[in-house]
CSV table of C-alpha atoms in Angstrom, one decimal:
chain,number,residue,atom,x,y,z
A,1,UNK,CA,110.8,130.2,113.1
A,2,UNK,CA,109.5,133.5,114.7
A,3,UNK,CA,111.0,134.8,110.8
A,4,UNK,CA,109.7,132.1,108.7
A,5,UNK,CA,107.6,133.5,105.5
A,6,UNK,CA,104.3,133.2,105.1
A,7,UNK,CA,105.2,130.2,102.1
A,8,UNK,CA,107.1,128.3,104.8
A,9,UNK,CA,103.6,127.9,106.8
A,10,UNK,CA,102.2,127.2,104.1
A,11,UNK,CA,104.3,124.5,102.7
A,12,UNK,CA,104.3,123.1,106.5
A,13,UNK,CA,100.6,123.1,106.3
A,14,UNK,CA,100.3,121.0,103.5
A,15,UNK,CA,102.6,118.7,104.3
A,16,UNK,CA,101.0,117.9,107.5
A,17,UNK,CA,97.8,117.5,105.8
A,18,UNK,CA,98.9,115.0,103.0
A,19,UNK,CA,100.7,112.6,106.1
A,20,UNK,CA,97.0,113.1,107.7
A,21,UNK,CA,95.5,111.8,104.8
A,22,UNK,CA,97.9,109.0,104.5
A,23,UNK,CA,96.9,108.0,108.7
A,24,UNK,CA,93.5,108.2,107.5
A,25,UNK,CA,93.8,106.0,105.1
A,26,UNK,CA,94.9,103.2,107.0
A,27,UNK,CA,92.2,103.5,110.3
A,28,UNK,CA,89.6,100.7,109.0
A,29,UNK,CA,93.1,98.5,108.9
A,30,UNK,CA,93.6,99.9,112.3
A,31,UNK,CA,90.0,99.0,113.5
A,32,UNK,CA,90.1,95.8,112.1
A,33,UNK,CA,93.2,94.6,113.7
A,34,UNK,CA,92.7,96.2,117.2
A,35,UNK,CA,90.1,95.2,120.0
A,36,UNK,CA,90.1,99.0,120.6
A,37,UNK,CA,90.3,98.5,124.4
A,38,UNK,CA,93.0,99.0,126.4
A,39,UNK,CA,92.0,97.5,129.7
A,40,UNK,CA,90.7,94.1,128.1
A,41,UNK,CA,94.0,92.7,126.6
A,42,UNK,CA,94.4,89.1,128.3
A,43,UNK,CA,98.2,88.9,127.4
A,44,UNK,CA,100.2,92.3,126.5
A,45,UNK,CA,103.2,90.1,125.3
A,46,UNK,CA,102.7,89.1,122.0
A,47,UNK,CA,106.0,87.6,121.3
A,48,UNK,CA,108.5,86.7,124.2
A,49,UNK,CA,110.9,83.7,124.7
A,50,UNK,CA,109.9,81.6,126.9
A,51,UNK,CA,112.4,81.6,129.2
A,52,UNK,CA,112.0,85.0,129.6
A,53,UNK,CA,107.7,85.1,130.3
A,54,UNK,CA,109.2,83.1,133.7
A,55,UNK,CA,111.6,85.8,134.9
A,56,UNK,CA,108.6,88.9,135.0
A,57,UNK,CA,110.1,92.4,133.6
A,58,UNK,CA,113.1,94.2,134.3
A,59,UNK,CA,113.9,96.3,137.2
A,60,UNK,CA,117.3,98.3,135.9
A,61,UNK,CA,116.9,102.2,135.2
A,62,UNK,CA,116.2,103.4,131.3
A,63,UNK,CA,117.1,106.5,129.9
A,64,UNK,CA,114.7,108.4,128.3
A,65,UNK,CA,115.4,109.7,125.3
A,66,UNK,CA,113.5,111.8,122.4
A,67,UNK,CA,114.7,113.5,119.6
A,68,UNK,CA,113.4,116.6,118.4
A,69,UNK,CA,114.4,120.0,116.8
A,70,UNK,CA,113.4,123.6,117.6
A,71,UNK,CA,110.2,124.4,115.8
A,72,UNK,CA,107.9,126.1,117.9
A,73,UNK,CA,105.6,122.0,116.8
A,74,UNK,CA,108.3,120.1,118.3
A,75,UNK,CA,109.2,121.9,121.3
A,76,UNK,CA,105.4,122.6,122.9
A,77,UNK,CA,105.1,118.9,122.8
A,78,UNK,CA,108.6,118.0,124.0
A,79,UNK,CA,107.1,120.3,127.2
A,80,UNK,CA,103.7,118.1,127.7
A,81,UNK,CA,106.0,115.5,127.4
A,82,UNK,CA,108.7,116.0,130.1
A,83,UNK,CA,105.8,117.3,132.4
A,84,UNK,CA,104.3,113.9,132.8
A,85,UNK,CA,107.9,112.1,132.5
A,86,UNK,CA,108.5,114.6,135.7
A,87,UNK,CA,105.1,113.1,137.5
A,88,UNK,CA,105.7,109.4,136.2
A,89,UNK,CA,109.5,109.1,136.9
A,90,UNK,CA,109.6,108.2,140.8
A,91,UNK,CA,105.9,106.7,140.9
A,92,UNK,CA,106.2,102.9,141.7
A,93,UNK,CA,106.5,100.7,138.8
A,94,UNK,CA,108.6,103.2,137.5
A,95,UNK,CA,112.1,102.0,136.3
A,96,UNK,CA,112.5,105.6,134.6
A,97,UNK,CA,116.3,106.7,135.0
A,98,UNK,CA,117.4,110.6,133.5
A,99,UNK,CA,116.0,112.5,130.3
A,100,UNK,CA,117.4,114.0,127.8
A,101,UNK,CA,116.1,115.8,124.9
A,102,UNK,CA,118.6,115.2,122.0
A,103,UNK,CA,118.2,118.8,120.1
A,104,UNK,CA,119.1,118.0,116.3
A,105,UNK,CA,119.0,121.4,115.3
A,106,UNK,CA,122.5,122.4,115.6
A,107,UNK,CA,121.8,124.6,118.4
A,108,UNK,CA,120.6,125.6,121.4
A,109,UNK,CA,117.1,127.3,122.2
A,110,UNK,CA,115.3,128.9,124.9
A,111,UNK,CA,114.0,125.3,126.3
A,112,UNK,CA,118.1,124.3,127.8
A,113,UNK,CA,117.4,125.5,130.6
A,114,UNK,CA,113.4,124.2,131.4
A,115,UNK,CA,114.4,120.5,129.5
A,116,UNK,CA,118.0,118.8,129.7
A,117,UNK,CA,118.8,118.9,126.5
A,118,UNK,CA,122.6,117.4,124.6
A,119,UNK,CA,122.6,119.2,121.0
A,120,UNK,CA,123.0,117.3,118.0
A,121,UNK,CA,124.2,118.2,114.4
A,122,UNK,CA,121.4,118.1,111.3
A,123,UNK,CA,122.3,115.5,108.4
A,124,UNK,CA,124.0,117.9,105.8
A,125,UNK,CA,121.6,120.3,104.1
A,126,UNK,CA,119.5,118.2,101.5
A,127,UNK,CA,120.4,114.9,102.2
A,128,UNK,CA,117.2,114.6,104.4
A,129,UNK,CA,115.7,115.4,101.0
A,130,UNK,CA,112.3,117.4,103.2
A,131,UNK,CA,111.9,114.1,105.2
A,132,UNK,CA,113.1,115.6,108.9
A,133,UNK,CA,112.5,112.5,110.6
A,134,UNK,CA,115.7,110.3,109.1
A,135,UNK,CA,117.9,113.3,111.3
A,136,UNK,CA,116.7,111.0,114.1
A,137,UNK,CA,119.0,108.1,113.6
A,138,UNK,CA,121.6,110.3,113.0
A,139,UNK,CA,120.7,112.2,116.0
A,140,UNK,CA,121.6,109.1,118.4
A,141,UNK,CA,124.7,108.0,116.5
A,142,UNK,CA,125.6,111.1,118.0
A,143,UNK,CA,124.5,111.6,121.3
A,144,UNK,CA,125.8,107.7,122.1
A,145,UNK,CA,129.1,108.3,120.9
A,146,UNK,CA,129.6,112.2,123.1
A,147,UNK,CA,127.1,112.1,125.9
A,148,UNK,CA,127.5,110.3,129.3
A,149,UNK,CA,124.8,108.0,129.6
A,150,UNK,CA,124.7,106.0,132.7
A,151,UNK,CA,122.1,104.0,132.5
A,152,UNK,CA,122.6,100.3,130.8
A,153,UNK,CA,119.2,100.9,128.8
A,154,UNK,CA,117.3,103.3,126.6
A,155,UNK,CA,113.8,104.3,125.8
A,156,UNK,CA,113.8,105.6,122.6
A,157,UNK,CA,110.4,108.0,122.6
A,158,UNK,CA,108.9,111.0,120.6
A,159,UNK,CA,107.5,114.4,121.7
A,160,UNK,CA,104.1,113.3,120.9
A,161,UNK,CA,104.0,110.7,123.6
A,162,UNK,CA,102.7,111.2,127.3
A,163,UNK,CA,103.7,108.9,130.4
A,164,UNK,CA,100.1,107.6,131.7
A,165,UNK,CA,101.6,105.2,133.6
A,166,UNK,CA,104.9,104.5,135.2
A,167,UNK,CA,106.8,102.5,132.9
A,168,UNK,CA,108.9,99.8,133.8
A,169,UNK,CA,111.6,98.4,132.1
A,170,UNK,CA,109.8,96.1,129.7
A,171,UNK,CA,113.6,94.8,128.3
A,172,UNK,CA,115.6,92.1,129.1
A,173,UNK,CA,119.0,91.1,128.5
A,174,UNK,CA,119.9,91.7,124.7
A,175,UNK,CA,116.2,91.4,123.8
A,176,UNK,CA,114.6,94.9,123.3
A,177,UNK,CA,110.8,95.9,123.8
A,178,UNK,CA,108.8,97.5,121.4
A,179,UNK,CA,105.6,98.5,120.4
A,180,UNK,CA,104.2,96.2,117.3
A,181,UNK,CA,102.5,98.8,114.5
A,182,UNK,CA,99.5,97.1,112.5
A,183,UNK,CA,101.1,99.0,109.5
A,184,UNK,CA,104.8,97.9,109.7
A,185,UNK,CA,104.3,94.7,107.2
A,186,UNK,CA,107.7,93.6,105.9
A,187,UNK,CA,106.1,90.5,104.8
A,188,UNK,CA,103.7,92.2,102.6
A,189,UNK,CA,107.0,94.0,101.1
A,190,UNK,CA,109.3,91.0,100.3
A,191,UNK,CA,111.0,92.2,97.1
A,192,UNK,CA,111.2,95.8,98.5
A,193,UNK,CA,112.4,94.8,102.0
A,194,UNK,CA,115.6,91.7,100.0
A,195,UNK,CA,117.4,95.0,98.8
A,196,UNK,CA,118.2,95.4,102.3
A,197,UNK,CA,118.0,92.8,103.9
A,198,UNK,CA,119.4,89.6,102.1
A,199,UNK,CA,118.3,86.6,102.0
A,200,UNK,CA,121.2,84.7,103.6
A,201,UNK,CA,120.2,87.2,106.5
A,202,UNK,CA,117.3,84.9,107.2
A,203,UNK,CA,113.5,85.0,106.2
A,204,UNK,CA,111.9,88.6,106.7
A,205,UNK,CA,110.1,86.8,109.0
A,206,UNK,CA,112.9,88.0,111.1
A,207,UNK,CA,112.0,91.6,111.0
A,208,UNK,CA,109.7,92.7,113.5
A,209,UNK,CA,106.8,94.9,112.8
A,210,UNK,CA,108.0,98.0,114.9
A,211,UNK,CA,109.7,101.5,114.5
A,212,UNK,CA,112.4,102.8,116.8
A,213,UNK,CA,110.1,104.5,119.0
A,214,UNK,CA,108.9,103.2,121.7
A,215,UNK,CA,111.5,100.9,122.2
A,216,UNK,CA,113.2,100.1,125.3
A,217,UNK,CA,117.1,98.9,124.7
A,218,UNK,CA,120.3,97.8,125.9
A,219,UNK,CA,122.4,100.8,125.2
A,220,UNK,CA,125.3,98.8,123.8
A,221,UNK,CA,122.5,97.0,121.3
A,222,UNK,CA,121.8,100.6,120.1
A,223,UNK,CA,125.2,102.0,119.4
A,224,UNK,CA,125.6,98.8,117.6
A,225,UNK,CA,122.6,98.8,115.6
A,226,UNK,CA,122.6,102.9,114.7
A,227,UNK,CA,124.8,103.4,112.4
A,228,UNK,CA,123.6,100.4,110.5
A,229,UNK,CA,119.6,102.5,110.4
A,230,UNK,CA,121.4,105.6,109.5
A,231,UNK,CA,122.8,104.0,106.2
A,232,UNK,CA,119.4,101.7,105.7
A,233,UNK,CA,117.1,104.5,106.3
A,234,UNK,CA,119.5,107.2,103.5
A,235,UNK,CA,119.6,104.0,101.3
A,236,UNK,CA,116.0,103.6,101.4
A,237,UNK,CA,115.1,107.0,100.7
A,238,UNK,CA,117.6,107.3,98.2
A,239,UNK,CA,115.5,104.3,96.4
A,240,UNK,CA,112.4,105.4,94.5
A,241,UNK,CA,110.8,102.1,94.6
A,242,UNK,CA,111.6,102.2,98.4
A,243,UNK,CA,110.7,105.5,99.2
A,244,UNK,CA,107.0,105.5,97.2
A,245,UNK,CA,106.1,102.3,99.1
A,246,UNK,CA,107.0,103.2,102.7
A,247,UNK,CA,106.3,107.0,102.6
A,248,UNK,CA,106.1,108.2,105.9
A,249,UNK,CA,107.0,105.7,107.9
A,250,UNK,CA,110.6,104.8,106.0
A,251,UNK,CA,112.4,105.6,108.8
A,252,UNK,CA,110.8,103.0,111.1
A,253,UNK,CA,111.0,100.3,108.4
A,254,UNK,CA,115.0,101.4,108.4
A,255,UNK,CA,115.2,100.6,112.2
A,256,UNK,CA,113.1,97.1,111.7
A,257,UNK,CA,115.3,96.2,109.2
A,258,UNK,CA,118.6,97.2,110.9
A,259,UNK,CA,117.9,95.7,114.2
A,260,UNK,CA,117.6,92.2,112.1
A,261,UNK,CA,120.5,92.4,110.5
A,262,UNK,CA,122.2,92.9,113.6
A,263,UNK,CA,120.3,89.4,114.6
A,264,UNK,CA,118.2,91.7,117.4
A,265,UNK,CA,114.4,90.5,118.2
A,266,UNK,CA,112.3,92.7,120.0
A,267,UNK,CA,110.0,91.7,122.7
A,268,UNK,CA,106.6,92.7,121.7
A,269,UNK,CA,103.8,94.5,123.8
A,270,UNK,CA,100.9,95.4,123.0
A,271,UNK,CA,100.4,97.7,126.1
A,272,UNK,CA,103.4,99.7,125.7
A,273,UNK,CA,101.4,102.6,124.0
A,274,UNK,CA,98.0,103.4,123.1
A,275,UNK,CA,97.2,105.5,120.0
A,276,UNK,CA,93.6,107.4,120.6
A,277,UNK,CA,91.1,108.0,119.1
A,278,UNK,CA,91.1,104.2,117.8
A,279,UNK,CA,92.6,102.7,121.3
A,280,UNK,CA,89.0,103.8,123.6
A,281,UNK,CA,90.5,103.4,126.6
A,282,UNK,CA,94.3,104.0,128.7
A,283,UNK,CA,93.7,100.7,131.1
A,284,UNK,CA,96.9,99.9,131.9
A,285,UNK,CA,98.9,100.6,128.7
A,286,UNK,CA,101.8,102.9,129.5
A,287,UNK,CA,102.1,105.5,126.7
A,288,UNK,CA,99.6,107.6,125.1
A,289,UNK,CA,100.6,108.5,121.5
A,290,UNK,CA,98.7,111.5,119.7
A,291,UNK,CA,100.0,111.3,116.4
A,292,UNK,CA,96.4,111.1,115.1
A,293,UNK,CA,93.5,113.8,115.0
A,294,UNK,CA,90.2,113.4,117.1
A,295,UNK,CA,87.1,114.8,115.3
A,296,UNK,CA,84.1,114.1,116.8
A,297,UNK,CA,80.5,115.8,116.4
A,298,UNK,CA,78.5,116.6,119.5
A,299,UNK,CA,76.9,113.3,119.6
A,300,UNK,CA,80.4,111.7,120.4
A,301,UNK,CA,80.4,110.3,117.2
A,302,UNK,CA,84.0,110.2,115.7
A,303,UNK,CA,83.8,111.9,112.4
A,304,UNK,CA,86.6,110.4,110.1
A,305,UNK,CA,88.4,112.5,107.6
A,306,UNK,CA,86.2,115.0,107.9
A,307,UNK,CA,87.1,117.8,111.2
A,308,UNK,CA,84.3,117.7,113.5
A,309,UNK,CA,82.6,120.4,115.6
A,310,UNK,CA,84.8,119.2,118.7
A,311,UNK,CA,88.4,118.2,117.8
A,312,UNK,CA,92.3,117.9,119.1
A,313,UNK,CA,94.8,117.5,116.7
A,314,UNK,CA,98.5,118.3,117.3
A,315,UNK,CA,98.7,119.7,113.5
A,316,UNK,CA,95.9,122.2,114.6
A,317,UNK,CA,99.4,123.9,116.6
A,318,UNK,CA,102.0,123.9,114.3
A,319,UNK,CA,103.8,127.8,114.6
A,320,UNK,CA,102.7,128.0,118.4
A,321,UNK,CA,101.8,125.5,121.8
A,322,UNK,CA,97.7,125.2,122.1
A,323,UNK,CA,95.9,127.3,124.8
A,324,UNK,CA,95.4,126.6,128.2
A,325,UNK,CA,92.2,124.6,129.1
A,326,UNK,CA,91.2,122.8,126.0
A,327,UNK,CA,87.4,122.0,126.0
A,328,UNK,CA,86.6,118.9,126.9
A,329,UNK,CA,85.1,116.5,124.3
A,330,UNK,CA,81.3,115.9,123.9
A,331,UNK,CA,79.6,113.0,125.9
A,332,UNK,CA,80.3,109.4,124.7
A,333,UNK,CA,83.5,110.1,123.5
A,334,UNK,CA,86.2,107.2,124.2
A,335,UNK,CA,88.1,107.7,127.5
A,336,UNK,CA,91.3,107.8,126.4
A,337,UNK,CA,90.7,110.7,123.8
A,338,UNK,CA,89.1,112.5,127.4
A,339,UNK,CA,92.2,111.4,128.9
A,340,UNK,CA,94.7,112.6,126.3
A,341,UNK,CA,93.0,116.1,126.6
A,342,UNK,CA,92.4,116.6,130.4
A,343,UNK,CA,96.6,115.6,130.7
A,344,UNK,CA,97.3,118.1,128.0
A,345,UNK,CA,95.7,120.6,130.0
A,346,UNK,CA,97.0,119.8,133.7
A,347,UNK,CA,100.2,120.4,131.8
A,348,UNK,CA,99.6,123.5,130.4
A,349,UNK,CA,98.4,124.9,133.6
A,350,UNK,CA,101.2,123.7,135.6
A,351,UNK,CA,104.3,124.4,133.4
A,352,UNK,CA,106.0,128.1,133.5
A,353,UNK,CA,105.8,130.3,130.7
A,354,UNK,CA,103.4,128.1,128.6
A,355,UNK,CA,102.0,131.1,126.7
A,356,UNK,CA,105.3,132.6,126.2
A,357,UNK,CA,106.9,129.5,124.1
A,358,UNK,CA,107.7,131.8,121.4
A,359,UNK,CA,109.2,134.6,123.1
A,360,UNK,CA,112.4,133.2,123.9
């Protein structure tokens, strides 16, 4: 990366700022379907078999697991993130087994040594077609069938998520946990979502409205169901009908619909993650997610679409890590976006080298 033309930055850049646009676009959705509090959720669970509601959560060690590659973007956040798994991992309430950063890249960077790390092969050149993100299904295919993993489950999880609290093992048996996205709608793309997933399969119903990540699973669930989401995901990019509808998030439909076909439901909680600014507060959700800029002017007023005289946004950082000590955000901004940034900074200050990502 340290080589990459100036086009290359450029081309990142833009990308980055059409899949903004395309967040953007659905946050009155978001609003709309969200109580935008963290602490004041009377049930997290909103789906769970009965049977199961009786027996309380799971107390056998998860693997945590992210995929990732070696761009400079990927790897500062792959830091924040095994910072806090570091602080969170043998804090009660914590089922947390071993990490590992699968590194689908093809090779090994300067971070082996900081971050266990189990390298991966790309897909093929060009058959990710500019959309990095369907390397991750291939990425575990891999990684399940070399590595030694002995844990019984898996968390699934992505750079761009920090541990705010210790996180149990919301699983049980063969039925997985996951987080339930207000714009995963499979119902809302019946004809699309048949060419996958058939009707004898059952109604599409049956597909729960999650991606892969986060997702806490059986480990023999997952090496069933991964092959099946690499071969839905490259089929559904490989349809044009498919691809213009689901955009960005095609690879999470890909994992929806292959864990139905493989008859899987997920448990699904609603405190696994919180996604700031439009979640105000942590509470007791688990995961903080930052996939989404906060712009705010120095009223605290969140400023949408438009980049506001205070801001954080990941995209801000995309050929380097952000400084140390971040400004805090204006008063009467939400707590969680205060949260986020004060946790990004105790990292920062507490991991080696920060300022030297790129030198290695």
């Amino acid at each position: 990366m340290g080589r990459a033309s100036p086009l290359l930055f450029v081309l990142l850049a833009l990308g980055f700022f059409f899949a903004t646009y395309n967040l953007l676009t659905l946050v009155i959705q978001y609003k709309r379907s969200s109580s935008g509090s963290g602490s004041g959720i009377p049930d997290p669970v909103i789906r769970m078999p009965t049977n199961l509601r009786k027996l309380g959560e799971s107390n056998l060690k998860f693997h945590v697991a992210l995929t990732a590659t070696d761009a400079p973007y990927s790897q500062w956040q792959c830091r924040i993130m095994y910072y806090w798994y570091k602080k969170m991992k043998d804090m009660p309430g914590s089922d947390m087994g071993k990490f590992t950063r699968v590194l689908h890249s093809g090779k090994g960077d300067h971070l082996m040594d900081e971050i266990p790390t189990f390298v991966v092969d790309p897909l093929p050149e060009g058959l990710d077609r500019g959309y990095v993100v369907l390397n991750r299904p291939w990425a575990f295919v891999q990684w399940l069938e070399k590595a030694t993993i002995e844990e019984e489950y898996i968390l699934m999880a992505e750079p761009d998520h920090i541990f705010a609290n210790p996180l149990p093992n919301l699983a049980h048996g063969d039925n997985p946990a996951g987080f339930p996205f207000f714009y995963i709608k499979p119902t809302e793309h019946k004809k699309i979502v048949r060419k996958f997933y058939p009707e004898e399969k059952g109604p599409v119903t049956d597909i729960d409205p999650i991606g892969n990540s986060p997702v806490i699973i059986k480990k023999s669930l997952l090496e069933e169901i991964s092959p099946t989401w690499v071969n839905v995901s490259l089929r559904m990019k490989d349809d044009p009908e498919t691809d213009k509808a689901f955009g960005w998030v095609l690879e999470m439909y890909a994992y929806a619909v292959a864990s139905a076909l493989h008859g899987v439901r997920h448990i699904l909680r609603k405190d696994f993650m919180l996604q700031p600014p439009w979640d105000l507060e942590v509470g007791k959700r688990f995961i903080i997610h930052y996939t989404y800029g906060c712009d705010y002017n120095m009223k605290g007023e969140l400023t949408y679409g438009k980049i506001g005289e205070w801001r954080f946004d990941k995209r801000s950082h995309l050929s380097g890590p952000p400084p140390k000590n971040l400004s805090l955000p204006p008063p009467g901004v939400p707590e969680s976006v205060v949260r986020l940034v004060t946790m990004v900074n105790e990292a920062t200050a507490n991991i080696p080298g920060w300022d030297s990502l790129n030198s290695g």
